[in-house]
Coordinates of C-alpha atoms in Angstrom, one line a residue:
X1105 CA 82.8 -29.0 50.4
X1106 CA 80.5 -25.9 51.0
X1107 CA 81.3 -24.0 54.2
X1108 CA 77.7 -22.7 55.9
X1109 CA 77.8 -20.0 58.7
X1110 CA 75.3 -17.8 60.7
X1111 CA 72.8 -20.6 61.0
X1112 CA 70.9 -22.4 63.1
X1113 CA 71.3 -26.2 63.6
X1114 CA 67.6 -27.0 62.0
X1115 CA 68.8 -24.5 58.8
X1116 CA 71.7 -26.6 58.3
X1117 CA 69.9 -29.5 58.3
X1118 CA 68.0 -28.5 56.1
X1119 CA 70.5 -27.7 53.9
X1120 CA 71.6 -31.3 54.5
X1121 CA 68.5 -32.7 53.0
X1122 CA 68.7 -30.4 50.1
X1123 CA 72.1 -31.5 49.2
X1124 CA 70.8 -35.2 49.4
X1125 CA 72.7 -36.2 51.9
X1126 CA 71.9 -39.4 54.1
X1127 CA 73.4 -41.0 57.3
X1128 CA 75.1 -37.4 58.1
X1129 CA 76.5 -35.7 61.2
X1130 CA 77.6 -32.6 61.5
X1131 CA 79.8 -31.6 64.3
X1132 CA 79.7 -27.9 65.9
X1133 CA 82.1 -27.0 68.7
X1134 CA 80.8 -23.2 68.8
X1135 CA 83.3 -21.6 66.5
X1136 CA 84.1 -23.8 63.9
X1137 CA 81.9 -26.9 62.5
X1138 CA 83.5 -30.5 61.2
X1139 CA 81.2 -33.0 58.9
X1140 CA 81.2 -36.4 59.4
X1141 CA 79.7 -38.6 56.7
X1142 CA 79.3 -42.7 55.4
X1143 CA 82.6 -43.6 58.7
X1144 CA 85.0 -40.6 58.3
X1145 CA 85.0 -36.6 58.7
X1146 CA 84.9 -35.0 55.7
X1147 CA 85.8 -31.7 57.8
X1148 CA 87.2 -31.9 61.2
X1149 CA 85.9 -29.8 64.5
X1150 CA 88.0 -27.1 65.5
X1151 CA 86.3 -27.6 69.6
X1152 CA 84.7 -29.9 71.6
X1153 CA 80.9 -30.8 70.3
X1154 CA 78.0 -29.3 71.4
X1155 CA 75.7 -30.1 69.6
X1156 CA 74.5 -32.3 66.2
X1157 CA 72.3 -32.7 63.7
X1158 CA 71.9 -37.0 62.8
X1159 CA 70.2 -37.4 59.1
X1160 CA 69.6 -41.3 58.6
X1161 CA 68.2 -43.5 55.9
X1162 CA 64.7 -44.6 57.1
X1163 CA 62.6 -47.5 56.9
X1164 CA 59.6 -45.8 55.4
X1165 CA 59.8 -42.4 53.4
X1166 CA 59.5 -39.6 55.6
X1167 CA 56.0 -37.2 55.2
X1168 CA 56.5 -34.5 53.1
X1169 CA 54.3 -31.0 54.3
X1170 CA 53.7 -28.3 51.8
X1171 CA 52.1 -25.2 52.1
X1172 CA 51.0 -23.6 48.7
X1173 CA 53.9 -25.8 47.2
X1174 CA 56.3 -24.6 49.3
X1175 CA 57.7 -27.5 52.0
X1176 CA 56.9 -26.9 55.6
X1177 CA 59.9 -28.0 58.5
X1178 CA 59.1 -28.1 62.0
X1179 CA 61.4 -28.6 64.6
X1180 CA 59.9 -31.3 65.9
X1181 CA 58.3 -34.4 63.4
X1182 CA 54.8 -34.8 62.7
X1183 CA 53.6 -38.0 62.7
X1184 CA 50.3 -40.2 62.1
X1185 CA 48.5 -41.5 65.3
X1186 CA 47.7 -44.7 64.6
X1187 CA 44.6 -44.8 67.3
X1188 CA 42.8 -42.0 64.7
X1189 CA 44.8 -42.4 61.8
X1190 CA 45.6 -38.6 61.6
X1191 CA 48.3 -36.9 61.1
X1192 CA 49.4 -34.1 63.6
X1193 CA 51.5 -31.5 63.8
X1194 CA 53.3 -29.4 66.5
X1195 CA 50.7 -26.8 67.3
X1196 CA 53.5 -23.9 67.2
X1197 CA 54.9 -24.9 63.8
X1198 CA 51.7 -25.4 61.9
X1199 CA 49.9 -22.4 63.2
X1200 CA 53.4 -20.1 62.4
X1201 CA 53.3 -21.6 58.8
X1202 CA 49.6 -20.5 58.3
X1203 CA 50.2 -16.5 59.9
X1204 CA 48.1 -17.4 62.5
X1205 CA 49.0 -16.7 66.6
X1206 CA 48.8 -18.7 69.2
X1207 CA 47.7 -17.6 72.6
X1208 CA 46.9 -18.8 76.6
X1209 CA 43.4 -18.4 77.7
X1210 CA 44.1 -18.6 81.9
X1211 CA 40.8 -18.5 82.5
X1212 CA 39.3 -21.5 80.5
X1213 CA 42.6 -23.1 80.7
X1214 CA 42.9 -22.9 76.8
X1215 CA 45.0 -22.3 73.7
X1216 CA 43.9 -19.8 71.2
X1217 CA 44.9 -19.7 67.7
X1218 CA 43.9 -16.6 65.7
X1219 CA 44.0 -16.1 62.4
X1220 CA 42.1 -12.8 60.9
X1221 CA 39.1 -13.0 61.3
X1222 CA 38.8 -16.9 62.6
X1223 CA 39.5 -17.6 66.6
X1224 CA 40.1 -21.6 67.6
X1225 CA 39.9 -22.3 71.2
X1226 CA 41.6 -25.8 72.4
X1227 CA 42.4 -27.7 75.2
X1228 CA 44.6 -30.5 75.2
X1229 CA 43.3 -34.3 75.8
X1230 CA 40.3 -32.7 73.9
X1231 CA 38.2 -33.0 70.5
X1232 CA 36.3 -30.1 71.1
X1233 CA 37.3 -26.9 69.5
X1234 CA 35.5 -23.3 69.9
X1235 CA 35.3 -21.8 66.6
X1236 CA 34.5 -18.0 67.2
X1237 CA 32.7 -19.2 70.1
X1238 CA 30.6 -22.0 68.2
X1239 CA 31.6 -25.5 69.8
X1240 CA 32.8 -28.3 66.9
X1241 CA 33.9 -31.4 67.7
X1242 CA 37.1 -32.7 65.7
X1243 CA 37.7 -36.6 65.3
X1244 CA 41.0 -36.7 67.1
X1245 CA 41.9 -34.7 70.3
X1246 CA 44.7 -32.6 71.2
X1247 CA 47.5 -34.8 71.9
X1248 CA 51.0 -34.3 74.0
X1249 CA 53.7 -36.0 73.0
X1250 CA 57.4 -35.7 74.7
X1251 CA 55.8 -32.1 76.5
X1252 CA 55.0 -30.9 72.9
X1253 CA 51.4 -30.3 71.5
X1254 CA 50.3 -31.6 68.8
X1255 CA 47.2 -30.5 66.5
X1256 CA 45.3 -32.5 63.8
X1257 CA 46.5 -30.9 60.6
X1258 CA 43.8 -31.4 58.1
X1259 CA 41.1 -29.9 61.1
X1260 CA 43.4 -26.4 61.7
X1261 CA 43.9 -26.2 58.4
X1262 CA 40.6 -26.5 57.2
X1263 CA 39.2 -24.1 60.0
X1264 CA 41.0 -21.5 59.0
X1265 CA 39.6 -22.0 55.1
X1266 CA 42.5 -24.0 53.9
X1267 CA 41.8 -26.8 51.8
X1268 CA 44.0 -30.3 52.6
X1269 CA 44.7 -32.7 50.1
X1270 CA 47.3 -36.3 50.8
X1271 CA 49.0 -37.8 47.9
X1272 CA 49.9 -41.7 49.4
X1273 CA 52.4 -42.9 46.8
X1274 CA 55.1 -39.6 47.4
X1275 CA 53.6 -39.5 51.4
X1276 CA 52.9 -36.0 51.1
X1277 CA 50.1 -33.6 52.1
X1278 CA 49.7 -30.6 50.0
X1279 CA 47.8 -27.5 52.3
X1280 CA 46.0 -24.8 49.8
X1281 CA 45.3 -21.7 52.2
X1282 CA 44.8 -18.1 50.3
X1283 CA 47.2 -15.9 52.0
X1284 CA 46.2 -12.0 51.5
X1285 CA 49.4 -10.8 50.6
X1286 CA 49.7 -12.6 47.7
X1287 CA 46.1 -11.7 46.5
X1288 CA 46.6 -8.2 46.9
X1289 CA 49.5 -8.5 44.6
X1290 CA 47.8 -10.7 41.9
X1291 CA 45.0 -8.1 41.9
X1292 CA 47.0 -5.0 41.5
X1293 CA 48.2 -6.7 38.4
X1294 CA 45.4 -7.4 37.2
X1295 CA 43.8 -3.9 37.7
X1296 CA 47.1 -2.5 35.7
X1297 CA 46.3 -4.6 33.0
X1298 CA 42.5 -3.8 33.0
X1299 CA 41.7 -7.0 33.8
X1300 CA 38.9 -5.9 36.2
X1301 CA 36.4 -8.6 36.6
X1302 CA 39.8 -11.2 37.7
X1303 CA 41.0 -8.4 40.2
X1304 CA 37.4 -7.8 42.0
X1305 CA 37.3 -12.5 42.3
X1306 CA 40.7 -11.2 44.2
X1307 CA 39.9 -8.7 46.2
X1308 CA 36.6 -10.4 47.4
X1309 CA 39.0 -13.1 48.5
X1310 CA 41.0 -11.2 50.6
X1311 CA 37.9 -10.0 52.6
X1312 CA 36.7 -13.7 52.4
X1313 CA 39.9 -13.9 54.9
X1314 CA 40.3 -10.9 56.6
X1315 CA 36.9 -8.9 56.0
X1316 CA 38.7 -5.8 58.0
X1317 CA 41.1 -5.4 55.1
X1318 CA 40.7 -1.6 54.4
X1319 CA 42.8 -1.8 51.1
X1320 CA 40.7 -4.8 49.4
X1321 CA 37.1 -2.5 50.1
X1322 CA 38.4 0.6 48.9
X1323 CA 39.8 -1.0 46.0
X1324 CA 36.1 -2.9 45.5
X1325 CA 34.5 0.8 46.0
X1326 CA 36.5 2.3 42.8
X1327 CA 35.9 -0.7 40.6
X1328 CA 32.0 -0.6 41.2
X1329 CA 31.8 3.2 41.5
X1330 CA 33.5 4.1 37.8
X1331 CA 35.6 0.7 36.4
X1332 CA 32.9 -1.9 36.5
X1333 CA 29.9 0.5 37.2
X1334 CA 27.5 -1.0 39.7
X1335 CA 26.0 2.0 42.2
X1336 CA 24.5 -0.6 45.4
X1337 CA 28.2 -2.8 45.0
X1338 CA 30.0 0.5 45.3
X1339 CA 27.8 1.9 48.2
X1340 CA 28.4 -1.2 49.8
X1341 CA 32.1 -1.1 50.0
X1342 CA 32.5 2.6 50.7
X1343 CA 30.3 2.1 53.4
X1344 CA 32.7 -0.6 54.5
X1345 CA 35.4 1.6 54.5
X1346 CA 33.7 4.5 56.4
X1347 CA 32.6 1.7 59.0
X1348 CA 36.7 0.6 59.2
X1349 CA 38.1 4.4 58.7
X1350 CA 35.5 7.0 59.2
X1351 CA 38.3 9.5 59.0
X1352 CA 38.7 9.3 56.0
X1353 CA 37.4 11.8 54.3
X1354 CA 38.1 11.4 50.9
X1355 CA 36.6 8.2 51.7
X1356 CA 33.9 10.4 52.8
X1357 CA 33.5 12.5 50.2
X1358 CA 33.4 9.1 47.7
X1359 CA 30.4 8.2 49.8
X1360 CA 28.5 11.2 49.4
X1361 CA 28.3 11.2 45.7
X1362 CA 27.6 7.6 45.4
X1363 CA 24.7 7.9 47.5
X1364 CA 23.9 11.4 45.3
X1365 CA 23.9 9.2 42.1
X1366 CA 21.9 6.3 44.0
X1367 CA 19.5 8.9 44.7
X1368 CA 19.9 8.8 48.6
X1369 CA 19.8 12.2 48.8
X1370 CA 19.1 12.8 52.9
X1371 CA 22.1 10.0 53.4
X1372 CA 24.2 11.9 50.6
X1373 CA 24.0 15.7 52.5
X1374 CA 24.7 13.9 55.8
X1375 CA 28.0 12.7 54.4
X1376 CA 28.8 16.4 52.9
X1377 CA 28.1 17.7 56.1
X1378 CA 30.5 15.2 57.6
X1379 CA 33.2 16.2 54.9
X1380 CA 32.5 19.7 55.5
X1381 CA 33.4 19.3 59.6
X1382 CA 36.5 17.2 58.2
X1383 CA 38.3 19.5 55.7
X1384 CA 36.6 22.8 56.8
X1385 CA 38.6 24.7 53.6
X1386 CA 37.0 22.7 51.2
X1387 CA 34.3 23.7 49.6
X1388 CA 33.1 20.7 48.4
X1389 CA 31.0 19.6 51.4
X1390 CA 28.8 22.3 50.9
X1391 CA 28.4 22.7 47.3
X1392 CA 27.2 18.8 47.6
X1393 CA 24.9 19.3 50.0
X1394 CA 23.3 22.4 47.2
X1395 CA 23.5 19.7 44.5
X1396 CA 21.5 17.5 46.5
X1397 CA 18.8 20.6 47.3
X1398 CA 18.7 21.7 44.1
X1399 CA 17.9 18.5 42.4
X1400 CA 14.6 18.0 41.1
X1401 CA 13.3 14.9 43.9
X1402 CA 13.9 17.9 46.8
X1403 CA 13.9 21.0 44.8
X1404 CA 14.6 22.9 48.0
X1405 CA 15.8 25.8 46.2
X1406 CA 16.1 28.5 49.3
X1407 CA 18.6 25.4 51.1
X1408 CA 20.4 25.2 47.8
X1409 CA 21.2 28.8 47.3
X1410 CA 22.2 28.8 50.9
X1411 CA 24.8 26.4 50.8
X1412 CA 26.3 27.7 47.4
X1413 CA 26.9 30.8 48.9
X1414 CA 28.4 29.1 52.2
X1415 CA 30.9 26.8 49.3
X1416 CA 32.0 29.9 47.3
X1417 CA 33.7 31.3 49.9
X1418 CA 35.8 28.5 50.9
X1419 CA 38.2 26.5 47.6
X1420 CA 35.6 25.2 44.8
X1421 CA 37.0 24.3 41.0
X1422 CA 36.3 26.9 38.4
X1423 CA 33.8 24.5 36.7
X1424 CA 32.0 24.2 40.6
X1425 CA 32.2 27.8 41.0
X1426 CA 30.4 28.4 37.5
X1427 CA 27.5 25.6 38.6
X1428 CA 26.9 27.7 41.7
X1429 CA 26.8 31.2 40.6
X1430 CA 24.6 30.0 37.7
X1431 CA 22.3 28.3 40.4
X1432 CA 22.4 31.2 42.4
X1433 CA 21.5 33.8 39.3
X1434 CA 18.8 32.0 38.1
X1435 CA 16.9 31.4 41.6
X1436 CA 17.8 35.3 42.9

């Protein structure tokens, strides 16, 4: 016999069902518990019950849930409505499982369920569901059942980019939903290993479910901009970046001389300007925006020599510091 304490009465029955047990009652008076199983107690109460958990042998096999192979447990059961044969859930337990939150809408008399980037607008005793603002009709409604709402599974599921699949012989419905966490790992690990073109499929996931996710652009950025070379892709993502951070300035800086080696000059000395208001002892904002003059498409060679002269007086590498008294020499 296996003593459990600090948990809740749903943990230890799940421990129940783990350990196989059937027909089951456990017995907990508040400071001790007793176990009563197949007529007799195994382990005796201490106090008076207060509360139970009842595992029985059923007629039919009980639905099995599992979320990216893991089994789900709600505190209430799920169940299939006959009327639409669907199964639903209980709204709060589903929508927990998936990271999502779930919300009140008092003025449309509505429950919101957000995940990322994806907002679900319901009312119960309805099939309609606003889908970031987009009306869709689902083929069952929102159901109440003993003052708990229910939600069709395979429709929340699916709206938030899941995929649903139901397996009759073992009664069990295996849910597939890419969680960003786990992507973020699997493609730092595949980066370490140079694996680069299996860690961009990754990252472009994780922005696939949360396209805010700073870490998964500026991790796109770097692969495009020197890993995987690709100039536009790595534009694109910096850009990204700037739009979700645009204090960042070595984000900043990044920018600018992508769009230098794009050849988007005017774009390029806007961002070294910007870098140059962000780290004012840097002298790298500057001596950019002088690269840009001084190449051959502007050849503005009075601008250059200006802004080398501003950069050497603030922090420049010695290899910057030779470019821009060479510039300066030649064009005196």
């Amino acid at each position: 016999m296996t003593v459990v304490s600090g948990v809740t009465v749903k943990q230890l029955g799940e421990i129940a069902l783990s350990l196989g047990m059937v027909e089951a009652m456990n017995l907990d008076g508040g400071g001790s518990s007793g176990l009563y199983y197949n007529g007799s107690y195994i382990a005796t109460p201490g106090r008076l019950l207060s509360n139970a958990v009842v595992i029985k042998i059923l007629n039919a096999s009980p639905m099995t849930i599992l979320l990216n192979s893991k089994p789900l447990f709600f505190d209430t059961e799920p169940y299939v409505n006959e009327t639409y044969n669907r199964t639903l859930v209980p709204l709060r337990g589903i929508t927990e499982a998936l990271g999502a939150s779930v919300g009140w809408n008092a003025t449309t008399s509505s429950i919101t369920i957000t995940r990322f980037d994806t907002k679900l607008e319901l009312r119960v005793g309805s099939a309609t569901v606003l889908v970031n603002g987009k009306s869709e009709m689902m083929d069952v409604p929102v159901l109440l059942k003993d003052s708990r709402t229910y939600v069709p599974l395979r429709f929340i599921t699916q709206y938030f980019g899941g995929d649903v699949k139901w397996i009759q012989e073992s009664r069990t419905v295996e849910l597939t939903i890419n969680d960003a966490t786990q992507l973020i790992e699997q493609a730092k690990q595949y980066e370490a290993s140079n694996q680069y073109e299996e860690a961009e499929q990754r990252y472009k996931a994780i922005l696939e479910i949360d396209t805010n996710n700073i870490f998964a652009a500026k991790r796109l950025a770097v692969i495009y901009a020197s890993l995987s070379p690709d100039k536009i892709k790595a534009i694109k993502y910096y850009e990204k970046v700037y739009e979700l951070d645009p204090k960042d300035a070595a984000n900043v800086s990044s920018l600018a001389w992508a769009y230098y080696g794009n050849l988007q000059l005017n774009k390029a000395i806007e961002m070294f300007f910007i870098y140059d208001e962000m780290v004012p002892s840097s002298g790298i904002g500057y001596y950019g925006a002088a690269v840009c003059y001084s190449h051959y498409q502007k050849n503005d060679v009075e601008s250059a020599v200006k802004y080398y002269q501003l950069a050497l007086k603030k922090t420049l590498t010695p290899a910057q510091v030779d470019i821009a008294m060479t510039y300066i020499k030649e064009h005196e």
